[in-house]
Coordinates of C-alpha atoms in Angstrom, one line a residue:
X1 CA 133.7 92.8 78.9
X2 CA 131.5 93.0 82.0
X3 CA 130.1 90.5 84.4
X4 CA 126.3 89.9 83.9
X5 CA 123.8 87.4 85.0
X6 CA 122.2 87.2 81.5
X7 CA 123.7 87.9 78.2
X8 CA 122.3 88.2 74.7
X9 CA 125.5 86.8 73.1
X10 CA 128.3 84.6 74.4
X11 CA 131.9 85.0 73.5
X12 CA 133.0 84.4 69.9
X13 CA 134.1 80.8 70.3
X14 CA 130.4 80.0 71.0
X15 CA 129.6 81.3 67.6
X16 CA 132.4 79.1 66.2
X17 CA 130.8 76.1 68.0
X18 CA 127.4 76.9 66.4
X19 CA 128.9 76.7 62.9
X20 CA 130.8 73.5 63.7
X21 CA 127.6 72.0 65.1
X22 CA 125.6 73.1 62.1
X23 CA 127.8 71.2 59.6
X24 CA 128.8 67.6 58.9
X25 CA 132.4 66.3 58.7
X26 CA 133.8 69.3 60.5
X27 CA 135.4 69.1 63.9
X28 CA 136.4 71.9 66.2
X29 CA 139.4 71.6 68.6
X30 CA 138.9 74.3 71.3
X31 CA 141.8 75.1 73.5
X32 CA 139.9 75.7 76.8
X33 CA 140.2 75.1 80.5
X34 CA 137.7 73.2 82.6
X35 CA 134.6 75.5 82.9
X36 CA 134.5 76.5 79.3
X37 CA 133.3 73.1 78.2
X38 CA 129.5 73.8 78.0
X39 CA 128.8 73.0 74.3
X40 CA 126.9 69.9 75.2
X41 CA 124.5 71.9 77.4
X42 CA 123.9 74.4 74.6
X43 CA 123.2 72.0 71.8
X44 CA 121.8 68.9 73.3
X45 CA 119.6 70.4 76.0
X46 CA 118.5 73.8 74.6
X47 CA 118.4 72.8 71.0
X48 CA 117.3 69.2 71.7
X49 CA 119.9 67.7 69.4
X50 CA 120.2 63.9 69.2
X51 CA 124.0 64.0 68.8
X52 CA 126.8 65.6 70.7
X53 CA 128.4 68.6 69.2
X54 CA 131.6 68.0 67.2
X55 CA 133.9 69.8 69.7
X56 CA 137.0 68.5 71.4
X57 CA 138.3 70.5 74.4
X58 CA 141.9 70.4 75.7
X59 CA 140.4 70.9 79.2
X60 CA 143.7 72.0 80.8
X61 CA 143.6 72.6 84.6
X62 CA 145.2 75.1 86.9
X63 CA 148.2 72.8 87.6
X64 CA 148.9 72.6 83.9
X65 CA 149.7 76.3 83.6
X66 CA 153.1 75.6 85.1
X67 CA 153.8 73.0 82.4
X68 CA 153.4 72.8 78.7
X69 CA 149.8 73.6 77.7
X70 CA 150.8 73.8 74.1
X71 CA 151.6 70.1 74.1
X72 CA 148.2 69.4 75.6
X73 CA 146.6 71.1 72.6
X74 CA 148.8 69.2 70.1
X75 CA 147.8 65.9 71.6
X76 CA 144.1 66.8 71.5
X77 CA 144.3 67.9 67.9
X78 CA 146.0 64.6 66.8
X79 CA 143.5 62.5 68.7
X80 CA 140.5 64.3 67.3
X81 CA 141.7 63.9 63.6
X82 CA 142.4 60.2 64.2
X83 CA 139.1 59.5 65.9
X84 CA 136.6 61.6 64.0
X85 CA 138.3 61.8 60.5
X86 CA 136.8 65.2 59.6
X87 CA 137.0 66.8 56.1
X88 CA 138.2 70.0 57.8
X89 CA 139.5 70.9 61.3
X90 CA 138.7 74.2 63.1
X91 CA 141.1 75.2 65.8
X92 CA 140.8 78.1 68.2
X93 CA 140.9 79.2 71.9
X94 CA 138.2 80.1 74.4
X95 CA 138.2 83.5 76.1
X96 CA 140.1 82.1 79.1
X97 CA 142.7 80.2 77.0
X98 CA 143.3 83.3 74.9
X99 CA 145.1 84.8 77.8
X100 CA 147.9 82.2 77.8
X101 CA 148.6 82.9 74.1
X102 CA 149.4 79.4 72.9
X103 CA 148.4 80.1 69.3
X104 CA 146.3 77.1 68.3
X105 CA 146.5 77.9 64.6
X106 CA 150.3 78.0 64.6
X107 CA 150.5 74.8 66.7
X108 CA 148.2 72.9 64.4
X109 CA 150.3 73.8 61.3
X110 CA 153.3 72.1 62.9
X111 CA 151.5 68.8 63.3
X112 CA 151.4 67.8 59.6
X113 CA 147.7 66.7 59.8
X114 CA 146.2 65.1 56.8
X115 CA 143.1 67.4 56.8
X116 CA 142.7 71.1 56.0
X117 CA 143.1 73.2 59.2
X118 CA 141.2 76.4 59.5
X119 CA 142.6 78.6 62.3
X120 CA 140.3 81.0 64.1
X121 CA 141.4 84.1 65.7
X122 CA 138.6 85.0 68.2
X123 CA 139.2 88.4 70.0
X124 CA 137.0 87.4 73.0
X125 CA 137.3 90.7 74.7
X126 CA 136.3 92.8 71.7
X127 CA 133.8 90.6 69.8
X128 CA 130.8 88.4 70.6
X129 CA 129.0 85.3 69.5
X130 CA 127.3 86.4 66.2
X131 CA 130.6 87.9 65.0
X132 CA 132.3 84.6 65.9
X133 CA 129.7 82.7 63.9
X134 CA 130.1 85.0 60.9
X135 CA 133.9 84.9 61.0
X136 CA 134.0 81.1 61.3
X137 CA 131.6 80.6 58.4
X138 CA 133.6 83.1 56.3
X139 CA 136.9 81.4 57.1
X140 CA 135.5 78.0 56.2
X141 CA 134.0 79.2 52.9
X142 CA 137.2 80.9 52.0
X143 CA 139.3 77.8 52.8
X144 CA 137.1 75.4 50.9
X145 CA 136.0 77.6 47.9
X146 CA 139.1 79.6 47.2
X147 CA 140.5 77.1 44.7
X148 CA 137.2 76.7 42.9
X149 CA 136.0 78.5 39.9
X150 CA 132.9 79.2 37.9
X151 CA 131.9 76.4 35.5
X152 CA 133.0 77.2 31.9
X153 CA 129.5 76.8 30.6
X154 CA 126.8 78.0 32.9
X155 CA 123.8 75.5 33.2
X156 CA 120.6 76.7 31.6
X157 CA 118.6 76.3 34.8
X158 CA 119.4 79.1 37.3
X159 CA 120.8 78.0 40.6
X160 CA 121.4 79.6 44.0
X161 CA 123.0 79.0 47.4
X162 CA 121.0 79.6 50.6
X163 CA 123.4 80.9 53.2
X164 CA 123.0 81.6 57.0
X165 CA 120.8 79.0 58.7
X166 CA 122.7 77.7 61.7
X167 CA 122.5 75.8 64.9
X168 CA 120.8 77.7 67.8
X169 CA 119.2 80.0 65.2
X170 CA 115.6 81.0 65.9
X171 CA 113.4 78.6 63.9
X172 CA 116.1 78.1 61.3
X173 CA 115.3 74.4 60.9
X174 CA 111.7 75.2 59.8
X175 CA 112.5 78.4 57.9
X176 CA 114.7 76.4 55.5
X177 CA 111.7 74.2 54.5
X178 CA 109.6 77.2 53.6
X179 CA 112.4 79.0 51.7
X180 CA 113.3 75.9 49.7
X181 CA 109.6 75.5 48.8
X182 CA 109.4 79.1 47.6
X183 CA 112.7 78.9 45.5
X184 CA 111.9 75.6 43.9
X185 CA 108.4 76.8 43.0
X186 CA 110.1 79.4 40.8
X187 CA 112.0 76.7 39.0
X188 CA 115.4 77.7 40.6
X189 CA 117.8 74.9 41.5
X190 CA 119.3 75.0 44.9
X191 CA 123.0 74.4 44.7
X192 CA 124.0 74.4 48.4
X193 CA 122.5 75.2 51.8
X194 CA 125.1 76.2 54.3
X195 CA 126.2 76.1 57.0
X196 CA 123.3 73.9 58.2
X197 CA 123.8 70.3 57.2
X198 CA 126.6 71.2 54.7
X199 CA 130.0 69.5 54.4
X200 CA 133.3 71.2 53.4
X201 CA 132.8 69.6 50.0
X202 CA 129.4 71.4 49.7
X203 CA 131.2 74.7 50.5
X204 CA 133.6 74.0 47.7
X205 CA 130.6 73.9 45.3
X206 CA 129.3 77.3 46.3
X207 CA 130.9 79.2 43.4
X208 CA 129.0 77.1 40.9
X209 CA 125.7 78.9 41.6
X210 CA 124.4 82.0 39.9
X211 CA 123.6 84.0 43.0
X212 CA 123.4 83.7 46.8
X213 CA 120.4 84.1 49.1
X214 CA 121.4 85.5 52.5
X215 CA 118.7 84.5 55.0
X216 CA 120.4 85.6 58.2
X217 CA 123.0 88.4 57.6
X218 CA 124.3 88.0 61.2
X219 CA 125.9 84.7 60.1
X220 CA 126.3 84.9 56.3
X221 CA 126.8 88.5 55.3
X222 CA 130.6 88.5 55.6
X223 CA 130.9 85.3 53.5
X224 CA 128.4 86.5 50.9
X225 CA 130.3 89.8 50.4
X226 CA 133.5 87.9 49.9
X227 CA 131.8 85.6 47.3
X228 CA 130.5 88.6 45.5
X229 CA 134.0 90.1 45.3
X230 CA 135.7 86.8 44.4
X231 CA 133.2 85.2 42.0
X232 CA 130.8 88.0 41.1
X233 CA 127.8 86.3 42.7
X234 CA 125.0 88.7 43.5
X235 CA 123.4 88.4 46.9
X236 CA 119.7 88.7 47.9
X237 CA 119.4 89.8 51.5
X238 CA 115.7 90.1 52.0
X239 CA 114.6 87.8 54.8
X240 CA 111.1 86.6 53.9
X241 CA 109.6 87.3 57.3
X242 CA 106.0 88.5 56.9
X243 CA 103.7 88.6 53.9
X244 CA 105.1 91.8 52.3
X245 CA 108.7 90.7 52.8
X246 CA 108.0 87.2 51.4
X247 CA 106.5 88.8 48.2
X248 CA 109.5 91.1 47.9
X249 CA 111.8 88.1 48.4
X250 CA 110.0 86.0 45.7
X251 CA 110.2 88.9 43.3
X252 CA 113.9 89.5 43.9
X253 CA 114.8 85.8 43.5
X254 CA 112.8 85.6 40.3
X255 CA 114.5 88.7 39.0
X256 CA 118.0 87.3 39.8
X257 CA 117.1 84.0 38.1
X258 CA 115.5 85.6 35.1
X259 CA 112.1 83.8 35.5
X260 CA 108.5 84.9 36.0
X261 CA 106.6 84.6 39.2
X262 CA 103.7 82.1 38.8
X263 CA 100.4 83.9 39.6
X264 CA 99.4 81.2 42.1
X265 CA 102.4 82.0 44.3
X266 CA 100.7 85.3 45.5
X267 CA 97.2 83.8 45.8
X268 CA 95.7 84.8 49.1
X269 CA 94.9 81.2 50.0
X270 CA 98.5 80.5 50.9
X271 CA 98.6 82.9 53.8
X272 CA 95.8 83.9 56.2
X273 CA 97.6 86.8 58.1
X274 CA 96.3 89.4 55.7
X275 CA 92.6 88.4 56.0
X276 CA 92.8 87.7 59.7
X277 CA 94.4 91.1 60.5
X278 CA 91.7 92.9 58.4
X279 CA 88.8 91.0 60.1
X280 CA 86.4 92.6 62.5
X281 CA 87.8 90.8 65.5
X282 CA 91.4 91.8 64.7
X283 CA 90.4 95.4 64.1
X284 CA 90.1 95.7 67.8
X285 CA 93.9 95.3 67.9
X286 CA 94.6 98.3 65.7
X287 CA 96.8 100.8 67.4
X288 CA 98.1 98.4 70.1
X289 CA 101.5 99.6 71.3
X290 CA 104.3 97.1 70.7
X291 CA 107.9 97.1 71.8
X292 CA 110.4 95.2 69.6
X293 CA 113.9 94.0 70.5
X294 CA 116.1 91.2 69.2
X295 CA 118.8 90.5 66.6
X296 CA 118.7 93.1 63.8
X297 CA 117.2 90.7 61.2
X298 CA 114.2 89.7 63.3
X299 CA 113.7 93.0 65.0
X300 CA 113.5 95.0 61.8
X301 CA 111.2 92.4 60.2
X302 CA 109.0 92.3 63.3
X303 CA 108.6 96.1 63.3
X304 CA 107.6 96.1 59.7
X305 CA 105.0 93.3 60.2
X306 CA 103.6 95.0 63.4
X307 CA 103.2 98.4 61.7
X308 CA 102.3 97.5 58.1
X309 CA 100.5 94.1 58.4
X310 CA 98.9 94.1 61.8
X311 CA 98.2 97.7 62.4
X312 CA 100.1 97.9 65.6
X313 CA 102.0 101.1 66.7
X314 CA 105.7 100.5 67.2
X315 CA 106.6 102.4 70.4
X316 CA 110.1 100.9 70.8
X317 CA 112.7 99.2 68.6
X318 CA 116.2 98.0 69.4
X319 CA 118.9 95.4 69.0
X320 CA 121.9 93.9 70.7
X321 CA 123.6 93.4 67.3
X322 CA 125.9 96.3 67.2
X323 CA 127.3 95.2 63.8
X324 CA 123.9 95.9 62.3
X325 CA 122.9 98.9 64.4
X326 CA 122.6 101.1 61.3
X327 CA 119.8 99.0 59.9
X328 CA 117.9 99.3 63.2
X329 CA 118.4 103.0 63.4
X330 CA 117.0 103.5 59.9
X331 CA 114.0 101.4 60.8
X332 CA 113.4 103.3 64.1
X333 CA 113.5 106.6 62.2
X334 CA 110.7 105.3 60.0
X335 CA 108.5 104.6 63.0
X336 CA 109.4 107.8 64.8
X337 CA 111.0 106.1 67.9
X338 CA 114.4 106.4 69.5
X339 CA 116.5 103.3 68.6
X340 CA 117.9 101.2 71.5
X341 CA 121.3 99.7 70.8
X342 CA 122.3 97.8 73.9
X343 CA 123.4 94.4 75.1
X344 CA 122.3 95.1 78.7
X345 CA 119.0 93.5 79.4
X346 CA 118.4 95.9 82.3
X347 CA 118.5 98.8 79.9
X348 CA 116.0 97.1 77.7
X349 CA 113.7 96.5 80.6
X350 CA 113.9 100.2 81.6
X351 CA 113.0 101.1 78.0
X352 CA 110.0 98.8 78.1
X353 CA 108.7 100.4 81.3
X354 CA 109.2 103.9 79.7
X355 CA 107.4 102.9 76.5
X356 CA 104.4 101.4 78.3
X357 CA 103.6 98.9 75.5
X358 CA 100.7 96.5 75.3
X359 CA 102.8 93.8 73.7
X360 CA 106.5 92.9 73.9
X361 CA 108.2 91.1 71.0
X362 CA 111.7 90.1 72.0
X363 CA 114.2 87.4 73.2
X364 CA 113.9 85.1 76.2
X365 CA 115.2 88.0 78.3
X366 CA 112.3 90.2 77.3
X367 CA 110.0 87.3 78.0
X368 CA 111.2 87.3 81.6
X369 CA 111.0 91.1 81.9
X370 CA 107.4 91.1 80.4
X371 CA 106.4 88.4 82.9
X372 CA 107.5 90.6 85.8
X373 CA 105.7 93.6 84.3
X374 CA 102.6 91.5 83.6
X375 CA 102.7 92.3 79.9
X376 CA 101.9 89.9 77.0
X377 CA 105.0 88.8 75.1
X378 CA 106.0 86.7 72.1
X379 CA 109.6 85.6 71.4
X380 CA 110.8 86.6 67.9
X381 CA 114.6 86.2 68.1
X382 CA 117.6 84.4 69.6
X383 CA 118.7 84.1 72.4
X384 CA 116.0 81.6 73.2
X385 CA 115.4 78.7 75.5
X386 CA 114.3 75.1 75.0
X387 CA 110.6 76.0 74.6
X388 CA 111.5 77.9 71.4
X389 CA 112.7 74.8 69.7
X390 CA 109.2 73.2 69.4
X391 CA 108.6 69.7 68.2
X392 CA 105.9 71.0 65.9
X393 CA 106.5 72.7 62.6
X394 CA 106.7 76.4 63.4
X395 CA 108.6 78.5 60.8
X396 CA 108.9 82.3 60.8
X397 CA 109.7 82.7 57.1
X398 CA 107.4 82.4 54.0
X399 CA 103.6 82.5 53.9
X400 CA 103.2 79.7 56.4
X401 CA 105.6 81.6 58.7
X402 CA 103.3 84.6 58.4
X403 CA 100.4 82.5 59.7
X404 CA 102.6 81.3 62.6
X405 CA 103.5 84.9 63.4
X406 CA 99.9 86.0 63.5
X407 CA 99.0 83.3 66.0
X408 CA 102.1 83.8 68.1
X409 CA 101.7 87.6 68.4
X410 CA 98.0 88.0 68.6
X411 CA 97.0 85.2 70.9
X412 CA 98.9 86.6 74.0
X413 CA 96.8 89.8 73.6
X414 CA 93.4 90.2 75.1
X415 CA 90.8 90.2 72.3
X416 CA 87.9 92.6 72.3
X417 CA 85.1 90.2 73.2
X418 CA 87.3 88.6 75.9
X419 CA 87.9 92.0 77.6
X420 CA 84.3 92.9 77.4
X421 CA 83.2 89.6 79.0
X422 CA 85.8 90.0 81.8
X423 CA 84.5 93.5 82.5
X424 CA 80.9 92.4 82.3
X425 CA 81.3 89.5 84.8
X426 CA 83.9 91.1 87.1
X427 CA 81.2 92.4 89.5
X428 CA 78.6 89.7 88.9
X429 CA 77.3 88.0 92.1
X430 CA 78.2 84.6 90.7
X431 CA 81.4 85.3 88.8
X432 CA 83.2 87.9 90.8
X433 CA 86.8 87.4 91.9
X434 CA 86.0 86.0 95.3
X435 CA 83.3 83.6 94.1
X436 CA 83.9 79.8 94.1
X437 CA 83.2 77.5 91.2
X438 CA 79.5 77.6 90.2
X439 CA 79.3 73.8 90.1
X440 CA 80.4 73.3 93.8
X441 CA 78.0 73.0 96.8
X442 CA 77.1 76.2 98.6
X443 CA 77.3 74.5 102.0
X444 CA 80.2 74.8 104.5
X445 CA 82.4 77.6 105.6
X446 CA 84.1 78.3 102.3
X447 CA 80.8 78.6 100.4
X448 CA 79.5 80.8 103.3
X449 CA 82.3 83.3 102.4
X450 CA 81.2 83.1 98.7
X451 CA 77.6 83.6 99.7
X452 CA 78.5 86.7 101.6
X453 CA 80.3 88.0 98.6
X454 CA 77.3 87.3 96.4
X455 CA 75.0 89.0 98.8
X456 CA 77.1 92.2 98.7
X457 CA 77.2 92.1 95.0
X458 CA 73.4 91.6 94.8
X459 CA 73.0 94.6 97.1
X460 CA 75.2 96.7 94.9
X461 CA 73.3 95.6 91.8
X462 CA 70.0 96.5 93.5
X463 CA 71.3 99.9 94.4
X464 CA 72.4 100.5 90.8
X465 CA 69.0 99.4 89.6
X466 CA 67.3 101.8 92.0
X467 CA 69.4 104.6 90.7
X468 CA 68.5 103.7 87.1
X469 CA 64.8 104.0 87.8
X470 CA 64.9 107.2 89.9
X471 CA 62.2 109.8 89.1
X472 CA 62.9 112.4 86.4
X473 CA 64.8 115.4 87.6
X474 CA 65.9 113.6 90.8
X475 CA 69.6 113.7 91.8
X476 CA 71.1 110.2 92.0
X477 CA 73.3 110.4 95.1
X478 CA 75.8 107.6 95.5
X479 CA 76.6 106.1 98.9
X480 CA 80.2 107.4 98.9
X481 CA 80.1 111.2 99.6
X482 CA 83.5 111.6 97.8
X483 CA 82.0 110.7 94.4
X484 CA 79.8 113.0 92.4
X485 CA 76.0 112.4 91.9
X486 CA 74.3 111.6 88.6
X487 CA 71.4 113.5 87.1
X488 CA 68.5 111.3 85.9
X489 CA 69.2 112.5 82.3
X490 CA 72.8 111.3 82.6
X491 CA 71.6 108.0 84.1
X492 CA 69.3 107.4 81.1
X493 CA 72.0 108.2 78.7
X494 CA 74.3 105.8 80.5
X495 CA 71.8 103.0 80.1
X496 CA 72.1 103.4 76.3
X497 CA 75.6 102.1 76.5
X498 CA 75.8 98.3 76.0
X499 CA 75.7 96.5 79.3
X500 CA 79.1 94.8 78.9
X501 CA 80.9 98.1 79.0
X502 CA 78.5 100.2 81.0
X503 CA 80.3 99.6 84.3
X504 CA 83.6 100.7 82.8
X505 CA 81.9 103.8 81.4
X506 CA 80.4 104.7 84.8
X507 CA 83.8 104.3 86.5
X508 CA 85.6 106.4 83.9
X509 CA 83.0 109.1 84.0
X510 CA 83.0 109.3 87.8
X511 CA 86.8 109.4 87.8
X512 CA 86.8 112.2 85.2
X513 CA 84.2 114.2 87.2
X514 CA 86.1 113.8 90.5
X515 CA 89.4 114.9 88.9
X516 CA 87.8 118.0 87.4
X517 CA 85.5 118.9 90.3
X518 CA 82.3 118.3 88.4
X519 CA 79.1 117.6 90.5
X520 CA 76.5 116.5 89.6
X521 CA 77.4 114.4 86.5
X522 CA 75.4 115.6 83.5
X523 CA 75.1 114.3 79.9
X524 CA 77.8 116.8 78.9
X525 CA 80.1 115.4 81.6
X526 CA 79.4 111.8 80.3
X527 CA 80.4 112.8 76.7
X528 CA 83.4 114.9 77.8
X529 CA 84.7 111.9 79.8
X530 CA 84.2 109.6 76.7
X531 CA 86.2 112.0 74.6
X532 CA 88.9 112.2 77.3
X533 CA 89.4 108.5 77.6
X534 CA 89.0 107.8 73.9
X535 CA 92.2 109.7 73.0

């Protein structure tokens, strides 16, 4: 463990709180001192929840360490069961309370509570938040479903469980709506969705389904693998993020259920990413360099969409999820980049600087880094802040999720016409950087400054026009002796370039000529410079 200002994952008991907050009729008694009681901040402010998280803290203080902290825990557990009457009780310790070794699980067993108690062992100094969430969900599923069995006669209609969506997950709330729509369109019955909005009774019904859909492996992979061993339930672990992955997901679910995919499910009208990314305007974005970082599920999916569906070039790929580093390494090898496996946001920022991307796709930490580096950025993964829990419907999964992704990723980038217009007007006498608003009066001191700027711009434009109409064979000598001159043939060739990029072409050519000691600039120099900057 190391001290840091920002962290991608909290300690494992935060993951346990995420599962408790996701479910109904579950309560979590956390043995924790004052200072570890920040669940309300996480779930009510950042996630904008209307209810307080179902967490009771023992909240012992420094003076209690000389007394009986175990008794404080017992009292808190009894009071929580009496007040909240949960179907299941989670008990565990925070990273600080772990040091005093009170053993909340053992203490809870001695209380004779009238609800099932699920003890959590959270090695706070070896594991982190996502592991804590996965372990907690696994322990709950095992406790609730162990005594269950497969129904003696399987129902004719195929059914499935959807596992993984949880509190504080990136767009999980909206993803579920899209995934349910896809699964039900295939005629497959949804048995249980967990942990989000599930109860312990719902977890007990999980073995009744034919197969499991694992949407977020960081949370549900451990439980799904246990269900496969215990009950023979197959698992589909294809997060439907992007058009291609959504089609793969639909085909896999149909195969597991033994049904055919309706032809209309793959109709192009359902998603617009494919058409938009192939349009003339979006072709300008082809080859844009993109750096991707996040949890493994979203990072791998984002790299696939960027490369295969939007035509971007992946110049960096990484994750903070060490448990799924192998998946990210395999994806990075596919795109020919060195994988970055790190939970240090400063390492990630250094990698972004080295990669020189034109777009960053990452977490809220990468959003801050990109802002400092003046790079466009879109958030694709937790950890996120309050603005990434929007009031509007904004999924990442399914065909509608693909539409949202296109907008979220492409809009921060400068489009082709936008860049041309900015270049075209950058030196304009009326629209240059120092000019005031065109609708304001030109009187007064402020407008005098603007008028002076416009006068200089007009003079520069007149000089450029004079060079453009110089007699044939004359050498066009610029005012600055350090810059090379243009031959009239080169000037005429330059005028064939569209006006909105002509200024940029002139600057690039003069820069190329100066670097290579070429004077005067000829037609050959112009085309050599074009080839140089077009690489």
